[in-house]
Short mmCIF file of C-alpha atoms and ligand atoms in Angstrom, two decimals:
data_model
loop_
_atom_site.label_atom_id
_atom_site.label_comp_id
_atom_site.label_asym_id
_atom_site.label_seq_id
_atom_site.Cartn_x
_atom_site.Cartn_y
_atom_site.Cartn_z
CA UNK A 19 106.72 119.73 54.01
CA UNK A 20 110.44 120.22 53.90
CA UNK A 21 112.93 117.59 54.98
CA UNK A 22 113.84 119.32 58.26
CA UNK A 23 110.28 119.75 59.36
CA UNK A 24 109.44 116.13 58.55
CA UNK A 25 112.36 114.97 60.66
CA UNK A 26 111.11 117.12 63.49
CA UNK A 27 107.61 115.61 63.28
CA UNK A 28 109.03 112.09 63.30
CA UNK A 29 111.14 112.90 66.35
CA UNK A 30 108.20 114.46 68.17
CA UNK A 31 106.05 111.45 67.31
CA UNK A 32 108.67 109.06 68.62
CA UNK A 33 109.00 111.03 71.82
CA UNK A 34 105.24 110.94 72.34
CA UNK A 35 105.20 107.15 71.89
CA UNK A 36 108.09 106.79 74.35
CA UNK A 37 106.30 109.00 76.85
CA UNK A 38 103.12 106.94 76.70
CA UNK A 39 105.11 103.70 76.98
CA UNK A 40 106.96 105.08 80.01
CA UNK A 41 103.66 105.82 81.71
CA UNK A 42 102.64 102.21 81.41
CA UNK A 43 105.95 100.60 82.12
CA UNK A 44 107.25 102.73 85.01
CA UNK A 45 104.76 101.74 87.76
CA UNK A 46 105.50 98.02 87.36
CA UNK A 47 109.24 98.65 87.26
CA UNK A 48 109.14 100.94 90.28
CA UNK A 49 107.26 98.29 92.24
CA UNK A 50 110.08 95.73 91.94
CA UNK A 51 111.19 95.93 95.53
CA UNK A 52 114.63 94.79 96.66
CA UNK A 53 114.84 91.10 97.41
CA UNK A 54 115.09 90.47 101.16
CA UNK A 55 117.46 88.11 102.92
CA UNK A 56 118.07 86.97 106.46
CA UNK A 57 121.53 87.65 107.88
CA UNK A 58 122.08 86.50 111.45
CA UNK A 59 118.89 87.49 113.25
CA UNK A 60 118.34 90.40 110.88
CA UNK A 61 116.31 91.01 107.76
CA UNK A 62 118.51 92.79 105.20
CA UNK A 63 118.09 94.14 101.68
CA UNK A 64 119.95 93.13 98.51
CA UNK A 65 122.91 95.28 99.61
CA UNK A 66 123.09 93.63 103.03
CA UNK A 67 121.68 96.68 104.85
CA UNK A 68 119.26 96.03 107.75
CA UNK A 69 115.62 96.46 106.78
CA UNK A 70 112.59 96.71 109.02
CA UNK A 71 109.22 95.90 107.61
CA UNK A 72 106.35 97.83 109.17
CA UNK A 73 102.77 97.38 108.26
CA UNK A 74 99.22 96.37 108.75
CA UNK A 75 97.44 93.04 108.70
CA UNK A 76 94.04 92.60 107.19
CA UNK A 77 91.38 90.95 109.33
CA UNK A 78 90.27 87.60 107.89
CA UNK A 79 90.04 87.80 104.09
CA UNK A 80 86.58 86.17 104.19
CA UNK A 81 85.46 88.46 106.99
CA UNK A 82 86.53 91.87 105.65
CA UNK A 83 87.54 91.42 102.00
CA UNK A 84 86.46 94.95 101.10
CA UNK A 85 89.53 96.57 102.65
CA UNK A 86 91.77 94.80 100.14
CA UNK A 87 91.67 97.42 97.42
CA UNK A 88 94.18 99.51 95.48
CA UNK A 89 93.23 102.82 97.04
CA UNK A 90 93.59 101.66 100.64
CA UNK A 91 96.93 99.95 99.96
CA UNK A 92 98.33 102.98 98.15
CA UNK A 93 97.09 105.32 100.87
CA UNK A 94 98.63 103.20 103.61
CA UNK A 95 101.95 103.28 101.80
CA UNK A 96 101.94 106.98 100.98
CA UNK A 97 100.17 108.55 103.94
CA UNK A 98 100.66 106.07 106.77
CA UNK A 99 104.24 105.22 105.84
CA UNK A 100 103.92 101.44 105.87
CA UNK A 101 106.02 99.21 103.62
CA UNK A 102 104.20 95.90 104.13
CA UNK A 103 100.71 94.47 104.20
CA UNK A 104 99.72 91.05 105.56
CA UNK A 105 96.88 89.09 103.98
CA UNK A 106 95.38 87.01 106.82
CA UNK A 107 93.58 83.98 105.47
CA UNK A 108 91.93 81.97 108.24
CA UNK A 109 92.07 78.24 107.66
CA UNK A 110 89.26 77.22 110.04
CA UNK A 111 87.18 80.19 111.27
CA UNK A 112 84.47 82.04 109.37
CA UNK A 113 84.52 80.58 105.87
CA UNK A 114 88.04 79.40 106.44
CA UNK A 115 90.08 78.08 103.52
CA UNK A 116 89.95 74.51 104.85
CA UNK A 117 86.44 74.45 106.31
CA UNK A 118 84.53 76.23 103.55
CA UNK A 119 83.62 74.76 100.15
CA UNK A 120 85.52 74.85 96.86
CA UNK A 121 83.81 78.07 95.80
CA UNK A 122 84.98 79.75 98.97
CA UNK A 123 88.55 78.52 98.40
CA UNK A 124 88.47 79.98 94.91
CA UNK A 125 87.18 83.30 96.22
CA UNK A 126 89.95 83.42 98.83
CA UNK A 127 92.64 82.64 96.26
CA UNK A 128 91.24 85.40 94.08
CA UNK A 129 91.42 87.81 97.02
CA UNK A 130 95.05 86.88 97.57
CA UNK A 131 95.81 87.43 93.88
CA UNK A 132 94.19 90.85 94.11
CA UNK A 133 95.95 91.64 97.36
CA UNK A 134 99.34 90.76 95.90
CA UNK A 135 98.61 92.81 92.79
CA UNK A 136 97.51 95.88 94.78
CA UNK A 137 100.49 95.57 97.10
CA UNK A 138 102.88 95.23 94.16
CA UNK A 139 101.42 98.29 92.44
CA UNK A 140 101.58 100.25 95.70
CA UNK A 141 105.23 99.24 96.24
CA UNK A 142 104.57 97.15 99.33
CA UNK A 143 105.92 93.86 100.57
CA UNK A 144 103.07 91.41 101.07
CA UNK A 145 102.77 88.50 103.49
CA UNK A 146 100.56 85.56 102.54
CA UNK A 147 99.42 84.32 105.95
CA UNK A 148 98.08 80.79 106.51
CA UNK A 149 96.09 81.88 109.54
CA UNK A 150 95.63 78.83 111.72
CA UNK A 151 93.93 79.56 115.04
CA UNK A 152 91.13 77.30 116.37
CA UNK A 153 92.81 74.49 114.39
CA UNK A 154 95.70 74.74 116.86
CA UNK A 155 97.98 72.13 115.27
CA UNK A 156 99.23 73.04 111.77
CA UNK A 157 99.22 69.33 110.90
CA UNK A 158 95.40 69.39 111.03
CA UNK A 159 95.38 70.81 107.50
CA UNK A 160 98.90 69.93 106.41
CA UNK A 161 97.82 68.43 103.09
CA UNK A 162 95.83 71.53 102.20
CA UNK A 163 98.69 73.78 103.28
CA UNK A 164 101.19 71.93 101.08
CA UNK A 165 98.89 72.21 98.06
CA UNK A 166 98.22 75.88 98.78
CA UNK A 167 101.84 76.94 99.20
CA UNK A 168 102.96 74.94 96.16
CA UNK A 169 100.44 76.89 94.14
CA UNK A 170 101.42 80.25 95.66
CA UNK A 171 105.15 79.66 95.26
CA UNK A 172 104.75 78.65 91.61
CA UNK A 173 102.69 81.76 91.00
CA UNK A 174 104.82 84.26 92.92
CA UNK A 175 108.36 82.95 92.60
CA UNK A 176 109.39 85.98 90.54
CA UNK A 177 107.81 88.53 92.88
CA UNK A 178 110.53 90.01 95.04
CA UNK A 179 107.91 91.40 97.45
CA UNK A 180 106.05 88.22 98.45
CA UNK A 181 106.67 86.62 101.87
CA UNK A 182 105.09 83.37 103.03
CA UNK A 183 103.84 82.90 106.59
CA UNK A 184 103.05 79.24 106.99
CA UNK A 185 101.20 78.93 110.33
CA UNK A 186 99.99 81.99 112.18
CA UNK A 187 99.69 80.74 115.77
CA UNK A 188 100.04 77.08 116.69
CA UNK A 189 98.37 76.48 120.06
CA UNK A 190 96.54 73.87 122.13
CA UNK A 191 99.79 72.41 123.40
CA UNK A 192 101.22 71.67 119.94
CA UNK A 193 104.94 71.05 120.45
CA UNK A 194 107.79 72.57 118.48
CA UNK A 195 108.69 69.06 117.30
CA UNK A 196 105.27 68.80 115.63
CA UNK A 197 105.37 72.29 114.17
CA UNK A 198 108.92 71.70 112.96
CA UNK A 199 107.95 68.54 111.14
CA UNK A 200 105.10 70.43 109.43
CA UNK A 201 107.29 73.44 108.65
CA UNK A 202 110.06 71.34 107.09
CA UNK A 203 107.57 69.90 104.59
CA UNK A 204 106.03 73.26 103.72
CA UNK A 205 109.40 75.00 103.41
CA UNK A 206 110.61 72.20 101.12
CA UNK A 207 107.49 72.56 98.97
CA UNK A 208 107.92 76.34 98.70
CA UNK A 209 111.65 76.07 97.95
CA UNK A 210 110.97 73.63 95.10
CA UNK A 211 109.60 76.67 93.25
CA UNK A 212 110.68 79.80 95.06
CA UNK A 213 114.34 79.58 95.98
CA UNK A 214 114.72 82.75 97.98
CA UNK A 215 111.57 84.31 99.42
CA UNK A 216 111.47 84.92 103.15
CA UNK A 217 109.38 82.31 104.99
CA UNK A 218 107.97 83.04 108.46
CA UNK A 219 107.37 80.05 110.71
CA UNK A 220 104.90 80.02 113.62
CA UNK A 221 106.05 78.98 117.08
CA UNK A 222 104.35 77.13 119.99
CA UNK A 223 101.80 78.77 122.35
CA UNK A 224 100.28 81.33 119.95
CA UNK A 225 103.71 82.14 118.51
CA UNK A 226 105.37 83.00 121.79
CA UNK A 227 107.78 80.16 122.66
CA UNK A 228 110.56 81.46 120.45
CA UNK A 229 113.14 80.62 123.13
CA UNK A 230 112.33 76.91 122.78
CA UNK A 231 112.54 77.09 119.00
CA UNK A 232 115.96 78.73 119.24
CA UNK A 233 117.31 75.47 120.72
CA UNK A 234 116.48 73.59 117.55
CA UNK A 235 115.76 75.76 114.52
CA UNK A 236 115.28 74.31 111.04
CA UNK A 237 118.58 73.70 109.28
CA UNK A 238 119.54 73.61 105.63
CA UNK A 239 117.55 76.55 104.28
CA UNK A 240 118.21 80.26 103.97
CA UNK A 241 115.82 83.12 104.68
CA UNK A 242 113.72 81.54 107.39
CA UNK A 243 112.35 83.64 110.23
CA UNK A 244 110.26 82.74 113.26
CA UNK A 245 107.04 84.30 114.49
CA UNK A 246 106.74 86.32 117.68
CA UNK A 247 103.26 87.67 118.49
CA UNK A 248 102.25 89.87 121.41
CA UNK A 249 99.27 91.87 122.65
CA UNK A 250 100.61 94.47 125.08
CA UNK A 251 97.45 94.39 127.24
CA UNK A 252 98.31 90.79 128.13
CA UNK A 253 101.99 90.22 127.29
CA UNK A 254 104.82 92.20 128.83
CA UNK A 255 108.33 91.76 130.20
CA UNK A 256 108.00 87.98 130.55
CA UNK A 257 107.58 87.57 126.81
CA UNK A 258 110.32 90.08 125.98
CA UNK A 259 112.68 87.99 128.11
CA UNK A 260 111.79 84.93 126.00
CA UNK A 261 112.33 86.95 122.82
CA UNK A 262 115.68 88.21 124.08
CA UNK A 263 116.74 84.63 124.89
CA UNK A 264 115.83 83.57 121.34
CA UNK A 265 117.79 86.46 119.82
CA UNK A 266 120.77 85.65 122.02
CA UNK A 267 120.74 82.16 120.56
CA UNK A 268 120.65 83.64 117.05
CA UNK A 269 117.01 83.10 116.08
CA UNK A 270 115.66 85.61 113.50
CA UNK A 271 112.31 86.95 114.75
CA UNK A 272 109.45 88.58 112.86
CA UNK A 273 106.45 90.16 114.62
CA UNK A 274 103.87 89.39 111.94
CA UNK A 275 101.01 90.37 114.25
CA UNK A 276 100.65 92.44 117.39
CA UNK A 277 98.28 94.73 119.23
CA UNK A 278 98.19 96.78 122.41
CA UNK A 279 94.74 95.55 123.47
CA UNK A 280 94.46 92.32 125.41
CA UNK A 281 95.00 88.98 123.65
CA UNK A 282 91.30 88.64 122.84
CA UNK A 283 91.70 91.57 120.45
CA UNK A 284 89.47 93.65 122.71
CA UNK A 285 89.62 95.43 126.09
CA UNK A 286 91.67 98.41 127.17
CA UNK A 287 94.74 99.54 125.30
CA UNK A 288 98.01 99.42 127.20
CA UNK A 289 100.02 102.20 125.57
CA UNK A 290 102.74 102.16 128.20
CA UNK A 291 103.54 98.47 127.67
CA UNK A 292 103.13 99.05 123.94
CA UNK A 293 105.82 101.72 124.14
CA UNK A 294 108.18 99.28 125.86
CA UNK A 295 107.59 96.75 123.11
CA UNK A 296 108.29 99.33 120.41
CA UNK A 297 111.58 100.21 122.09
CA UNK A 298 112.53 96.54 122.19
CA UNK A 299 111.66 96.04 118.51
CA UNK A 300 113.57 99.16 117.50
CA UNK A 301 116.65 98.09 119.44
CA UNK A 302 116.76 94.74 117.67
CA UNK A 303 115.55 96.09 114.29
CA UNK A 304 112.61 93.69 114.34
CA UNK A 305 109.83 94.04 111.76
CA UNK A 306 106.26 94.46 112.97
CA UNK A 307 102.71 94.25 111.62
CA UNK A 308 99.68 95.68 113.46
CA UNK A 309 96.37 93.82 113.71
CA UNK A 310 93.87 94.70 111.98
CA UNK A 311 92.51 96.66 109.03
CA UNK A 312 88.76 96.60 109.69
CA UNK A 313 85.99 98.52 111.43
CA UNK A 314 84.85 95.59 113.57
CA UNK A 315 83.65 96.79 116.99
CA UNK A 316 86.71 95.74 118.98
CA UNK A 317 89.67 97.71 120.23
CA UNK A 318 92.19 95.98 117.94
CA UNK A 319 90.48 97.35 114.81
CA UNK A 320 92.20 100.29 113.14
CA UNK A 321 89.03 101.85 111.74
CA UNK A 322 86.10 103.12 113.81
CA UNK A 323 82.89 101.06 113.51
CA UNK A 324 81.06 104.24 112.43
CA UNK A 325 83.33 104.63 109.40
CA UNK A 326 81.98 102.78 106.39
CA UNK A 327 84.72 103.83 103.97
CA UNK A 328 87.14 101.18 102.75
CA UNK A 329 89.85 103.65 101.69
CA UNK A 330 90.62 107.35 101.98
CA UNK A 331 90.63 107.23 105.78
CA UNK A 332 91.07 110.51 107.65
CA UNK A 333 92.56 110.71 111.15
CA UNK A 334 89.03 111.03 112.49
CA UNK A 335 88.16 107.62 111.01
CA UNK A 336 90.83 105.90 113.09
CA UNK A 337 90.34 104.25 116.48
CA UNK A 338 92.69 105.17 119.36
CA UNK A 339 94.76 102.08 118.43
CA UNK A 340 94.83 103.19 114.78
CA UNK A 341 96.13 106.63 115.77
CA UNK A 342 98.75 105.10 118.07
CA UNK A 343 99.98 102.69 115.39
CA UNK A 344 100.24 105.42 112.75
CA UNK A 345 102.49 107.40 115.08
CA UNK A 346 104.78 104.35 115.36
CA UNK A 347 105.06 104.08 111.58
CA UNK A 348 106.11 107.68 111.41
CA UNK A 349 108.89 107.33 114.01
C1 LIG B 23 90.59 87.79 116.35
C2 LIG B 23 89.77 88.89 115.74
C3 LIG B 23 88.31 88.70 116.07
C4 LIG B 23 87.87 87.30 115.67
C5 LIG B 23 88.79 86.25 116.26
C6 LIG B 23 88.48 84.86 115.75
O1 LIG B 23 90.24 90.15 116.21
O2 LIG B 23 87.52 89.67 115.43
O3 LIG B 23 86.55 87.07 116.11
O4 LIG B 23 90.14 86.53 115.93
O5 LIG B 23 88.81 83.91 116.69
C7 LIG B 23 95.38 86.48 117.53
C8 LIG B 23 94.98 85.89 116.24
C9 LIG B 23 93.91 86.72 115.55
C10 LIG B 23 92.91 87.25 116.58
C11 LIG B 23 93.67 88.22 117.51
C12 LIG B 23 92.79 88.85 118.57
O6 LIG B 23 96.06 85.67 115.37
O7 LIG B 23 93.25 85.90 114.63
O8 LIG B 23 91.93 87.96 115.89
N1 LIG B 23 94.77 87.49 118.14
O9 LIG B 23 92.23 87.89 119.38
N2 LIG B 23 96.38 86.08 118.31
C13 LIG B 23 96.38 86.81 119.42
C14 LIG B 23 95.37 87.73 119.34
#
């Protein structure tokens, strides 16, 4: 072999190695999403430009774990146009994190690890949701929550796409003073490890009394947002007025869960009221997450009960709510 030809082979070999390396390295690199910040009431990207997160919440991770898979996450990003997925981990209901045994807790943590990994590979932001519900006061499982979020924050502090939601929907008359005292502890625990991630804080009365919270938000930390939830079949203008009052007082809101059925997650869809809500959210550049990615027989499920697939959904596999929500993502 002459000198020239040998050089050529070496070059070609090097290029091939580089090509293969690029194949492995690029997906992880591409998935590093811009770090998010809160500026005024608005979520912004690393360049200070307003960002709206739009996405889908899982049903309970113990209930419907099968929908947390790479194919479904990638499809939702590419075909549905979402940029965020929420991993809803019930604390009390149905093999909840705090009511089940140690094995169950381990399984749930594994599901979250998988969910974060799939979301990261798909290029999605991912919300880790401490889904309190029948345990109406977040202090009921405060100790467990602190341990959980310390663990999560240590694990995910370098992920730019992870968001922590620390108490889905306080209820049962739990006051903002009580929630605030819980939230201050959890935020402090998260910030000990993760200095910047966005943290979403639940508000009284199933995350509706944002106007009350706006009178006394948590001070001393950046990148905190507050939860506003609505189901358009039950909640209309009255709740938008409360939300507007909160925004006027400068409270950053995040709609980490909503539907257009009634508040039970079932019943008729109210598309007209849903449309009014979407207009309101658009006007204020508020992020929103639709409930829920499952085929449970209720009108707030995105997938028809007859569809047994857990990815690769066609339009025909979607419920009327699923079709409606997809149209919103594409607007
Ligand atoms: C509902 C589910 C339903 C489940 C129930 C458990 O859709 O399948 O049996 O929880 O109590 C919320 C909650 C969310 C609810 C949803 C609909 O955050 O957990 O899911 N909802 O009721 N707040 C308002 C409505």
